[in-house]
Coordinates of C-alpha atoms and ligand atoms in Angstrom, one line a residue:
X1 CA 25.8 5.7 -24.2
X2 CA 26.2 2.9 -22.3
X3 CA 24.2 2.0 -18.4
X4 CA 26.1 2.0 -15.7
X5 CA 24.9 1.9 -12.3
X6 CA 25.7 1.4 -8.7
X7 CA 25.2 0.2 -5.4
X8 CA 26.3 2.5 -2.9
X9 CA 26.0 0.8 0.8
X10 CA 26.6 3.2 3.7
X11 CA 28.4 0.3 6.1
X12 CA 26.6 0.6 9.0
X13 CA 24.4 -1.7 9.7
X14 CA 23.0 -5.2 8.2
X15 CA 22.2 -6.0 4.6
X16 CA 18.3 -6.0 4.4
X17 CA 15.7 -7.1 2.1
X18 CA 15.1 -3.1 1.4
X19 CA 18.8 -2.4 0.1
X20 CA 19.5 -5.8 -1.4
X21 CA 16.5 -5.6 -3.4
X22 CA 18.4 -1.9 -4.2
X23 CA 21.6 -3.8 -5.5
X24 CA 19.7 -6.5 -6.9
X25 CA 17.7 -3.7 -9.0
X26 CA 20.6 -2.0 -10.2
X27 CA 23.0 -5.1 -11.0
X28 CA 20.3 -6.9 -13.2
X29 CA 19.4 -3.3 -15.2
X30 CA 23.3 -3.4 -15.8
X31 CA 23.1 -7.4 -17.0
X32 CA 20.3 -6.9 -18.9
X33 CA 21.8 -3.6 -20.9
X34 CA 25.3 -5.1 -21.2
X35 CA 26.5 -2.0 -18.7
X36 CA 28.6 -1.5 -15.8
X37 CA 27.5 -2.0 -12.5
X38 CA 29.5 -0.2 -9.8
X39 CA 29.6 -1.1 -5.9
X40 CA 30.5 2.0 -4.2
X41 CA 31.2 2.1 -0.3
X42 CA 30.0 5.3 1.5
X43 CA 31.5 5.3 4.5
X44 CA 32.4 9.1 5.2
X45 CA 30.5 9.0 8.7
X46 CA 33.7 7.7 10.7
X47 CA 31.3 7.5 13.9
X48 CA 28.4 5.3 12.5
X49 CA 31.1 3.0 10.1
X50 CA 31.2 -0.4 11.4
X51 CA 33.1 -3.1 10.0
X52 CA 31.3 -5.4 10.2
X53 CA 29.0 -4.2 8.2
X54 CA 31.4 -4.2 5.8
X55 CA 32.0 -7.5 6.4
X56 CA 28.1 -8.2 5.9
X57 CA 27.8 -6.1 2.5
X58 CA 30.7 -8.7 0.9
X59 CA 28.9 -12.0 2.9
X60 CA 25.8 -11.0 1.6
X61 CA 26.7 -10.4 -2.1
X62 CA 28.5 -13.3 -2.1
X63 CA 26.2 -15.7 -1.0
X64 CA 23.5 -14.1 -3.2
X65 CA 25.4 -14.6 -6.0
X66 CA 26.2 -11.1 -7.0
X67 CA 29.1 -9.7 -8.3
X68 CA 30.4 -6.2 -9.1
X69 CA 32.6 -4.6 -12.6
X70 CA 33.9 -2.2 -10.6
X71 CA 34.2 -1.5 -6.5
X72 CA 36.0 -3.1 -3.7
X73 CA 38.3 -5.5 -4.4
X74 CA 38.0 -5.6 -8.1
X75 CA 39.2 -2.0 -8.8
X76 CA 38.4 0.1 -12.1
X77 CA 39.0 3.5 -13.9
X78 CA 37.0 5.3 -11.5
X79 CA 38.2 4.5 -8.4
X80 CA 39.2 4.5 -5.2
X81 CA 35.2 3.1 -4.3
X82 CA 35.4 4.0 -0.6
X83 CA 34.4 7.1 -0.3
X84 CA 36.1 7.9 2.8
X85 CA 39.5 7.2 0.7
X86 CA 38.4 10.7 -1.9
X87 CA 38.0 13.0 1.0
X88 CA 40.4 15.2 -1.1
X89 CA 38.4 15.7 -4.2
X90 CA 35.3 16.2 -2.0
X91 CA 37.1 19.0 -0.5
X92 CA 38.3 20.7 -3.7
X93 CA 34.9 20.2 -5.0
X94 CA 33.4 22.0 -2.1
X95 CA 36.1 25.0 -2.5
X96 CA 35.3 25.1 -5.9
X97 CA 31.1 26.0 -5.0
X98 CA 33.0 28.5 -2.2
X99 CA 34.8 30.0 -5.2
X100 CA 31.7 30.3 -7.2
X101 CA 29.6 31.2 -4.7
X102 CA 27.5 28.1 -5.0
X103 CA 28.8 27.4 -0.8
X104 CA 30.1 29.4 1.9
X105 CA 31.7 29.2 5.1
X106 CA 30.0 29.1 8.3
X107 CA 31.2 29.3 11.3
X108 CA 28.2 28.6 14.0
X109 CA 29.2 26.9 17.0
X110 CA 27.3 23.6 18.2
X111 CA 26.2 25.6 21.1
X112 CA 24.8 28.4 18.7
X113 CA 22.8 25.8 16.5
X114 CA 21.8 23.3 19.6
X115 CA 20.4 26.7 21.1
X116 CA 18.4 27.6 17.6
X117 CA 16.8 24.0 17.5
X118 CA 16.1 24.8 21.0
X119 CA 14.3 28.2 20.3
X120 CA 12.4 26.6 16.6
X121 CA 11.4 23.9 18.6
X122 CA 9.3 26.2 20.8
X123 CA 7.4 27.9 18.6
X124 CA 6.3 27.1 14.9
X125 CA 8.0 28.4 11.7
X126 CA 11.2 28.0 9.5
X127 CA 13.1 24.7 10.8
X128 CA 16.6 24.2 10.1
X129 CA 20.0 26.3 10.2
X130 CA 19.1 30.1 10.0
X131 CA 21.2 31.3 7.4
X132 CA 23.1 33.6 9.5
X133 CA 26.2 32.5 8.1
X134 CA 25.2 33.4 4.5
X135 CA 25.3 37.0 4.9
X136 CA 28.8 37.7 6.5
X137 CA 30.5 40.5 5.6
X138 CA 33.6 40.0 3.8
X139 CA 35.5 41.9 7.2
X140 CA 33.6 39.6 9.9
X141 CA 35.0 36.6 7.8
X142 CA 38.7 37.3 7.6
X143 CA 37.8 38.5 11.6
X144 CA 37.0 34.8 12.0
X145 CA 39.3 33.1 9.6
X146 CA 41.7 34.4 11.5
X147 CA 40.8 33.8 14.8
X148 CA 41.2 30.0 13.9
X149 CA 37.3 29.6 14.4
X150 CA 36.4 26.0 12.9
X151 CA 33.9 25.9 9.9
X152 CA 31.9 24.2 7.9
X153 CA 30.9 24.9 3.8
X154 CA 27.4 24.8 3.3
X155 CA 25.2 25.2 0.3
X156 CA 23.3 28.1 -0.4
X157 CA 20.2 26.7 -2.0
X158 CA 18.5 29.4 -4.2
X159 CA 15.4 31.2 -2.5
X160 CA 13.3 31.4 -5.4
X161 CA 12.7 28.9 -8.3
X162 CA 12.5 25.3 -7.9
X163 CA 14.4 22.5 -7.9
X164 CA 12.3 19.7 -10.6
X165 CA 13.7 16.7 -12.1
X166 CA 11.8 13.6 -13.9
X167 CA 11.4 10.4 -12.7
X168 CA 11.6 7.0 -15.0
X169 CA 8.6 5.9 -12.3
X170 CA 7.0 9.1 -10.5
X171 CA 7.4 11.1 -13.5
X172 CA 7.9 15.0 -12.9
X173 CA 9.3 15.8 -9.0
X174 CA 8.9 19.1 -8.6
X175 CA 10.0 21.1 -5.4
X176 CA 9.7 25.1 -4.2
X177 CA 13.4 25.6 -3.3
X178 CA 12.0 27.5 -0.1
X179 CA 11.0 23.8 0.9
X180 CA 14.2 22.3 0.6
X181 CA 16.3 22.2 3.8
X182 CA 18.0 25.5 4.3
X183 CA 21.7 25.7 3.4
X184 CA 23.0 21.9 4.1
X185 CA 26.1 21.6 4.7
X186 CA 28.4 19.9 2.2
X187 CA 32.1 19.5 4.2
X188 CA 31.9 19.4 8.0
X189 CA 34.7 20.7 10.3
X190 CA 36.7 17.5 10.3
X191 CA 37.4 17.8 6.6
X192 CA 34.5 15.0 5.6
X193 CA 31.7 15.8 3.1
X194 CA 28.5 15.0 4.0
X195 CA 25.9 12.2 2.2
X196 CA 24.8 15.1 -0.2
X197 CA 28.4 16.5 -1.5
X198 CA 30.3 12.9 -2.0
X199 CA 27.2 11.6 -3.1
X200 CA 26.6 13.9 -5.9
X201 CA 30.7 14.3 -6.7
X202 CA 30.8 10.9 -7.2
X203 CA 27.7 10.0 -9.0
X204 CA 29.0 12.6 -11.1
X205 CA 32.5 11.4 -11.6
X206 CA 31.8 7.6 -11.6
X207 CA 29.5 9.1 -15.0
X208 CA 26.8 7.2 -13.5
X209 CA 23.8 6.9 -15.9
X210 CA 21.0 6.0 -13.7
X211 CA 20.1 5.9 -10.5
X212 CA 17.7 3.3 -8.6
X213 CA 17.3 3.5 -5.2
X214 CA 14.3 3.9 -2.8
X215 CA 11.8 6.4 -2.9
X216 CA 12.9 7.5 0.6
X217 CA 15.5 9.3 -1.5
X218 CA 13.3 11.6 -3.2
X219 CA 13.7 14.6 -1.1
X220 CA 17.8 14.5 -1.4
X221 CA 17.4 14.1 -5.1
X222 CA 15.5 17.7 -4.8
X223 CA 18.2 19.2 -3.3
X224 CA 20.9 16.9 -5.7
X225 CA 19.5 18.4 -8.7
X226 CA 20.2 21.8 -7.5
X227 CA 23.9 20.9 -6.7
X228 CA 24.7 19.3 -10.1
X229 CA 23.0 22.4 -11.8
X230 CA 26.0 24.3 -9.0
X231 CA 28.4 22.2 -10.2
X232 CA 27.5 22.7 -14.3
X233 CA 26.9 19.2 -14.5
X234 CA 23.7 17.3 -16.2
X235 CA 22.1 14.8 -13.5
X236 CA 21.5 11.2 -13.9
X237 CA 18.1 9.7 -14.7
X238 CA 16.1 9.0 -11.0
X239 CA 14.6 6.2 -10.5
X240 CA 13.0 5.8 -7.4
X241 CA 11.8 2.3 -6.5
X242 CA 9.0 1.9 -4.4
X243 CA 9.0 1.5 -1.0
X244 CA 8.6 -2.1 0.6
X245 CA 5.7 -3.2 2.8
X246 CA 4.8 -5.3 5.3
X247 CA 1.5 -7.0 5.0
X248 CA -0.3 -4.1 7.2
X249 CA 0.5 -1.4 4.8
X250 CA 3.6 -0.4 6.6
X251 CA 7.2 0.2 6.2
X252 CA 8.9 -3.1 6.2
X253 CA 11.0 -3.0 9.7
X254 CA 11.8 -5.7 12.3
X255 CA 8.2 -5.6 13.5
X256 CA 7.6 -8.1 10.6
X257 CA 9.9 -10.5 11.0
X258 CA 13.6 -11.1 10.1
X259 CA 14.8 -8.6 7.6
X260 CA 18.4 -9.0 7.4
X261 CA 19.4 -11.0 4.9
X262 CA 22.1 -13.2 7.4
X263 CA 18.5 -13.9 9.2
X264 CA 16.9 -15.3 6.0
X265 CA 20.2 -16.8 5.0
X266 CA 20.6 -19.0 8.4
X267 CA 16.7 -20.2 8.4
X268 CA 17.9 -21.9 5.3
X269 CA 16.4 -19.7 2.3
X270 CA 18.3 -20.6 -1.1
X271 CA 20.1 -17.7 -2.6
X272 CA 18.1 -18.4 -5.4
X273 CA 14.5 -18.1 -4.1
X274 CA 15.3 -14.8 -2.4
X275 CA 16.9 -13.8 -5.3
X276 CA 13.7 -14.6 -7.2
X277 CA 11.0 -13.4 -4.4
X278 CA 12.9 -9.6 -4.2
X279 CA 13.0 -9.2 -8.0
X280 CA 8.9 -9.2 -7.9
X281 CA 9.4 -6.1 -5.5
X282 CA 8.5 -3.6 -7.3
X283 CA 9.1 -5.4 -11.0
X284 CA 6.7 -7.8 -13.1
X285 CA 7.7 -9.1 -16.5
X286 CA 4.1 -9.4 -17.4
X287 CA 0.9 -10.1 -15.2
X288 CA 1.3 -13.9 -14.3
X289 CA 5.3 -15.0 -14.6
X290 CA 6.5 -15.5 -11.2
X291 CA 9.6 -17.9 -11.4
X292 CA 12.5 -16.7 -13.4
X293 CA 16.2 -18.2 -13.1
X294 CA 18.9 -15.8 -12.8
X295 CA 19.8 -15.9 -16.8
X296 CA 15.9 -15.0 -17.1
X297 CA 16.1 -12.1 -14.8
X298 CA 19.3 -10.9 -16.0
X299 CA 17.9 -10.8 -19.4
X300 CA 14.1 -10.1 -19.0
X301 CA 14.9 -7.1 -16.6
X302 CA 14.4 -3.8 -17.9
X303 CA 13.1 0.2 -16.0
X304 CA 10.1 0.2 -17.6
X305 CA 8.2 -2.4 -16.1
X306 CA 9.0 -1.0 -12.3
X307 CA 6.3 -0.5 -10.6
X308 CA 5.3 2.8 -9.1
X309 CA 2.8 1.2 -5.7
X310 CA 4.1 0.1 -2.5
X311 CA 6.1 -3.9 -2.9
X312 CA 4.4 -6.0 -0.5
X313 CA 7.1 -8.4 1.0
X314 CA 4.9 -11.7 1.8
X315 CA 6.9 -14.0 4.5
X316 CA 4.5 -17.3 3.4
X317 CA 5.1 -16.5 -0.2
X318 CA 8.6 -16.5 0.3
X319 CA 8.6 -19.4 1.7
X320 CA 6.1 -20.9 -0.5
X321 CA 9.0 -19.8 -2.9
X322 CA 11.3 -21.5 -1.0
X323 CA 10.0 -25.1 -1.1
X324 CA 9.6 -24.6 -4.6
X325 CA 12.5 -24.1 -5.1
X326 CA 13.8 -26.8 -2.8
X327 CA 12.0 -29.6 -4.4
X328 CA 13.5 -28.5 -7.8
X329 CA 17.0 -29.4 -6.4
X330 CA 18.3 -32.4 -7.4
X331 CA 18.7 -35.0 -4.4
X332 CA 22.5 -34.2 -4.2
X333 CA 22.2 -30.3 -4.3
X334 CA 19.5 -30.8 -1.7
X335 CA 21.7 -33.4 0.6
X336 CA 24.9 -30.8 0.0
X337 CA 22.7 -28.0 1.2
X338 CA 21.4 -29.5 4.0
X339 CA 24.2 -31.4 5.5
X340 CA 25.7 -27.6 6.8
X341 CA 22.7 -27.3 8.7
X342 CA 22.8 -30.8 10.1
X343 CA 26.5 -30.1 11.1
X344 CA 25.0 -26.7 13.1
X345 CA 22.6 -29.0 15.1
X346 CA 25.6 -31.4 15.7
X347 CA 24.0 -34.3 14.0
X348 CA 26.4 -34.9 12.0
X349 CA 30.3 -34.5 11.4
X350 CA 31.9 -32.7 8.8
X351 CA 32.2 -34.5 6.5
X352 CA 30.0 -37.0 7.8
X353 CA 30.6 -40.0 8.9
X354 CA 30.2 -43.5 6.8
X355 CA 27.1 -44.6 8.5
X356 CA 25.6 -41.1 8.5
X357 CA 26.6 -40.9 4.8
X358 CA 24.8 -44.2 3.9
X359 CA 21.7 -43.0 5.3
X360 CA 21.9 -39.2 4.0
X361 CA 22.3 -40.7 0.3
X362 CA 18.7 -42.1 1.0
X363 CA 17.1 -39.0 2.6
X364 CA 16.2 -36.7 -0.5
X365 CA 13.3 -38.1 -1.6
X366 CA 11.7 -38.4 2.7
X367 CA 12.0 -34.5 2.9
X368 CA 11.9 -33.3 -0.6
X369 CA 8.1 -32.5 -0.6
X370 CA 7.9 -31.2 2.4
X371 CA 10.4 -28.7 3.5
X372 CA 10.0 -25.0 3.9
X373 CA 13.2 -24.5 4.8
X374 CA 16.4 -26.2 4.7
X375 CA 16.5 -25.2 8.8
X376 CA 13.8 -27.9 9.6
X377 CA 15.5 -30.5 7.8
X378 CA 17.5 -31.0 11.6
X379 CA 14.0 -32.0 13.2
X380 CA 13.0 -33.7 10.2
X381 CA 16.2 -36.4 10.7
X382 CA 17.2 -36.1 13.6
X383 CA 15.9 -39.5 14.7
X384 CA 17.8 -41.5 11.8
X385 CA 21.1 -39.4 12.6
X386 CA 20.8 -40.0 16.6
X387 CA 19.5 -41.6 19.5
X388 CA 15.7 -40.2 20.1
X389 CA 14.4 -39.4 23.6
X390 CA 12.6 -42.2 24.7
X391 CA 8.8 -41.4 24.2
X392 CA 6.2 -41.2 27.5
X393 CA 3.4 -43.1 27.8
X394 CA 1.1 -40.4 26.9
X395 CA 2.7 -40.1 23.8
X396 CA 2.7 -43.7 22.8
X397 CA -0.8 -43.6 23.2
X398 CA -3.2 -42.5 20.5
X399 CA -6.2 -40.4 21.6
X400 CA -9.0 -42.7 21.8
X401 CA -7.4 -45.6 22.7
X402 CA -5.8 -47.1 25.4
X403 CA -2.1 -48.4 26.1
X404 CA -3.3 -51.9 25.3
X405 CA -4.4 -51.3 22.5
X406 CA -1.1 -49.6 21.5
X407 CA 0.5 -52.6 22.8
X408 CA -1.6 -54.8 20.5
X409 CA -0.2 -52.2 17.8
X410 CA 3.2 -52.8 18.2
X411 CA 3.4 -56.5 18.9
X412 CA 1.6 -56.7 15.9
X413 CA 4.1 -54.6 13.7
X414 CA 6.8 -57.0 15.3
X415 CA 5.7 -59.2 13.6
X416 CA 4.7 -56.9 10.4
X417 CA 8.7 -56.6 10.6
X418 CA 9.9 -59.8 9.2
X419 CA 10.4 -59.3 5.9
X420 CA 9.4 -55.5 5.3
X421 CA 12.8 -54.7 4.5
X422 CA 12.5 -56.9 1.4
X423 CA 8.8 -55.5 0.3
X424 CA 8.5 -52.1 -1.7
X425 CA 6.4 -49.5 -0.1
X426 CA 3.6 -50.3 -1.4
X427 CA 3.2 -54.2 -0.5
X428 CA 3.8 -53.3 2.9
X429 CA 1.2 -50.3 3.4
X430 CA -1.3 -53.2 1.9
X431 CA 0.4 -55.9 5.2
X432 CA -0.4 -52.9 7.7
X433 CA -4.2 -52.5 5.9
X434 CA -4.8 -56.2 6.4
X435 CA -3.4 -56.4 10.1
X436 CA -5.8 -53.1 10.7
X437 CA -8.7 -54.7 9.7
X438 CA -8.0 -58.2 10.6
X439 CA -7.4 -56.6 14.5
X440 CA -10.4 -54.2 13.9
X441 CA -8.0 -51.3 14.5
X442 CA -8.2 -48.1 12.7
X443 CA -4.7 -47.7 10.4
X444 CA -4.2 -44.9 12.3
X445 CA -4.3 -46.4 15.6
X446 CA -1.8 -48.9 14.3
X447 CA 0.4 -46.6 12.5
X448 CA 0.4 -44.1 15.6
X449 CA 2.4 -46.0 17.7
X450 CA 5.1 -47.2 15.5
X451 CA 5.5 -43.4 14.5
X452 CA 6.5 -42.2 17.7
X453 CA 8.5 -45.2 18.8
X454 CA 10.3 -45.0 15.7
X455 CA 10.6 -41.9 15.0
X456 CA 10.1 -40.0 18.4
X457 CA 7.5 -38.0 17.1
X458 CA 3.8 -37.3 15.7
X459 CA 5.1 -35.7 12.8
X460 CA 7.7 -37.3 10.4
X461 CA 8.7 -37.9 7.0
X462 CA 6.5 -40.3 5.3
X463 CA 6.8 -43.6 7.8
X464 CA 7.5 -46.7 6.1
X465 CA 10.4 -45.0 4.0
X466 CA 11.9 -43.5 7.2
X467 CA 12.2 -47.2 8.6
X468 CA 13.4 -48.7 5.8
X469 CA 16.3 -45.9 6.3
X470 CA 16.9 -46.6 10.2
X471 CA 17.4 -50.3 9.8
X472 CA 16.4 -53.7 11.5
X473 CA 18.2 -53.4 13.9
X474 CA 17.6 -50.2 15.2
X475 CA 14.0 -49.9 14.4
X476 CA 13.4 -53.4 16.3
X477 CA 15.3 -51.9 19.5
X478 CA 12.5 -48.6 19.6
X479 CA 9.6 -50.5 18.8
X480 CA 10.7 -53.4 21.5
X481 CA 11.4 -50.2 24.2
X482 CA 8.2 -48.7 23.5
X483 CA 6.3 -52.6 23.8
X484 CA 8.3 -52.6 27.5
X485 CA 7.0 -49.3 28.4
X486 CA 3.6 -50.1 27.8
X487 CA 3.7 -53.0 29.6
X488 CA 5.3 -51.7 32.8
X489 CA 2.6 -49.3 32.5
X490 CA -0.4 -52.1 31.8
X491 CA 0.5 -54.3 34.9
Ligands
LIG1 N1 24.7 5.7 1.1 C1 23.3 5.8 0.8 C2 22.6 4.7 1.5 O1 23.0 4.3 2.5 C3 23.1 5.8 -0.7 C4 21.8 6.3 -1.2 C5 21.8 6.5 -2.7 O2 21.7 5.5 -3.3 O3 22.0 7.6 -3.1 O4 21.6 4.1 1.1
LIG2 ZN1 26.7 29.8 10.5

């Protein structure tokens, strides 16, 4: 029998690193079996669908890389894959548990069951809808089907027994059927089922294999099992990931930090590095193995080695996986990736102009080392793409010294000018050495200065490469600015 498997987004809200590591779960145990992986959208709750969400669930697959054999767009056998467009078969499928008196009608108004929380809330006891509807005489029915009073079907989940199932990580789930939520209902007034009914219907129908989903979904698989076993159907395996973690032990929310995957995607994560970070959430290949490609994963990836503890999602680790991945681009991949984000910061055209192109052919190997995230690479640049804001006084200054001595600094490098632009690197950090010790200056007091005229700030990519990439011209202008400031200041 072959896997197949699906993703089945509800589309309201943003993509997050909790569902996508969902999708990502269940598309690599397709890959890796040679089965079908399914994208199903579940959009039966007209009040809480929102397009754009929609919108997000095909942004966020795309740019991940991830692709579907069956859903949206590409079609298949089993379709339609919006659920909201088989409200038909949800119906007879409900009608059918009517028939077999598996569901029934009930007919409780909003007031009646807003009054009955009301009156649970108050005292303690059996929560949930009270059953009354369960127990209608077959007279006080056809009274009410034919005063036109709206209804809704509802399951009538068995008052003895249990409902158990076993799960590929938790092993045996075993629930008292008096536990389970009394009676849900399955098709609501305005004709739509609810999660449970399409859910199960189409799981069923789709001849899903396996499910893998969160472990928040344990208690609906309880009640699931009972409704395929109302049905006459055999259920899929479960297999409920584990839940994913903040650092302090707790659900993974916005308290944490960014968690849709837009967020990560425009602070200039590479597809791939997520991609890589979320498979270790909740999966290992072995005990030390922490970079895979995607052929790796989509081979390697198997049920077994899920974990069953709490995934801890590690913001510094994924960026530490991040500039790993960065300096493993080539110089052009890295240069293609970053000049969108140069664009956002409007420091550059698109495509960029011939100047700009001159000196982002030379950037790779300034920023390579260093970047966490394709987002910085703006700062990073920004003063060999555009004018820099003159720097003060207090800047110009190194601590512990005084502005004459960062005058001395810079008339010296003046002069350290003629001719760098023909020495390597190397010869002229051993020019700078000599004219620090020959001035009795510390390298760093003599470096300082040039940094910030250059370069506008204290931190920058490695210095004597950056000038070599402004130019003569332009480098002589700062430094000659910053030598007129001082002065002003001196006299
Ligand atoms: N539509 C549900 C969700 O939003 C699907 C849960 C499941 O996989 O059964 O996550
Ligand atoms: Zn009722």
């Amino acid at each position: 029998m072959s896997v197949r498997v699906r993703y089945a987004p509800s589309p309201t809200g943003l993509q997050h690193i909790g569902s996508v590591r969902t999708a990502l779960f269940n598309y690599l145990y397709a890959r890796a079996t040679g089965g079908a992986f399914v994208l199903r959208i579940e959009d039966t709750d007209r009040e809480r669908f929102s397009p754009e969400a929609l919108d997000d669930i095909h942004a966020t697959f795309d740019w991940l890389g991830l692709s579907w054999d069956e859903g949206p767009g590409v079609g298949g056998p089993y379709g339609p894959y919006f659920q909201s467009q088989r409200a038909e078969l949800y119906r007879a499928h409900a009608e059918s548990l009517v028939g077999s008196g598996h569901a029934y009608r009930c007919y409780c108004t909003s007031e009646r069951l807003a009054e009955l929380r009301e009156q649970q809330a108050q005292k303690k006891g059996e929560q949930g809808y009270d059953r009354r509807c369960r127990t209608l005489s077959d007279d006080e029915r056809t009274r009410l089907e034919d005063s036109g009073a709206p209804s809704v079907i509802r399951f009538r989940v068995p008052l003895e027994g249990s409902s158990v199932f076993e799960d590929t990580i938790l092993g045996a789930v075993k629930r008292k059927n008096r536990d389970i939520n009394p009676d849900p209902v399955l098709l609501k007034s305005d004709g739509f089922p609810t999660y449970h009914l399409a859910n199960v219907v189409d799981d069923h129908l789709m001849e899903i294999t396996h499910i893998l989903r969160a472990q928040e979904w344990v208690p609906s698989a309880s009640l699931h099992v009972l409704l395929y076993d109302a049905f006459g159907w055999s259920p899929p395996v479960f297999c409920h990931l584990p839940m994913v973690m903040g650092k302090d032990g707790k659900k993974l929310s916005k308290r944490h930090g960014s968690t849709s995957v837009v967020d990560f995607r425009r602070a200039g994560y590479l597809n791939d590095a997520v991609v890589n970070y979320i498979a270790l959430l909740g999966w290992a290949f072995d005990d030390k193995t922490e970079f895979f490609t995607r052929d790796e994963l989509e081979t390697k990836f198997s049920i077994e080695r899920l974990n069953k503890s709490p995934a801890v999602f590690d913001y510094k680790k994924l960026e530490w996986f991040n500039g790993a991945y960065i300096r493993a681009l080539s110089d052009a991949e890295l240069i293609n990736k970053i000049i969108p984000f140069l664009e956002n910061a409007g420091l550059v055209t698109n495509p960029p102009s011939a100047e700009h192109c001159e000196i982002l052919d030379g950037v790779a190997p300034l920023v390579k080392e260093r970047l966490k995230l394709l987002s910085d690479a703006p700062e990073a640049l920004r003063f060999l793409l555009s004018e820099i804001d003159p720097p003060t006084l207090e800047d110009l200054v190194p601590k512990k010294a005084g502005p004459k001595d960062a005058l001395v600094a810079l008339q010296e490098v003046e002069k350290l000018l003629d001719g760098f632009f023909d020495r390597t690197d190397e010869q002229n950090e051993e020019m700078f050495r000599e004219a620090s010790e020959r001035l009795e200056m510390k390298l760093g007091h003599l470096l300082m200065p040039v940094r910030i005229a250059v370069t506008g700030s204290s931190v920058s990519p490695p210095l004597f490469g950056s000038i070599q990439l402004l130019g003569e011209t332009k480098t002589r202008v700062r430094i000659s600015e910053a030598i007129e400031r001082l002065k002003e200041a001196i006299e």
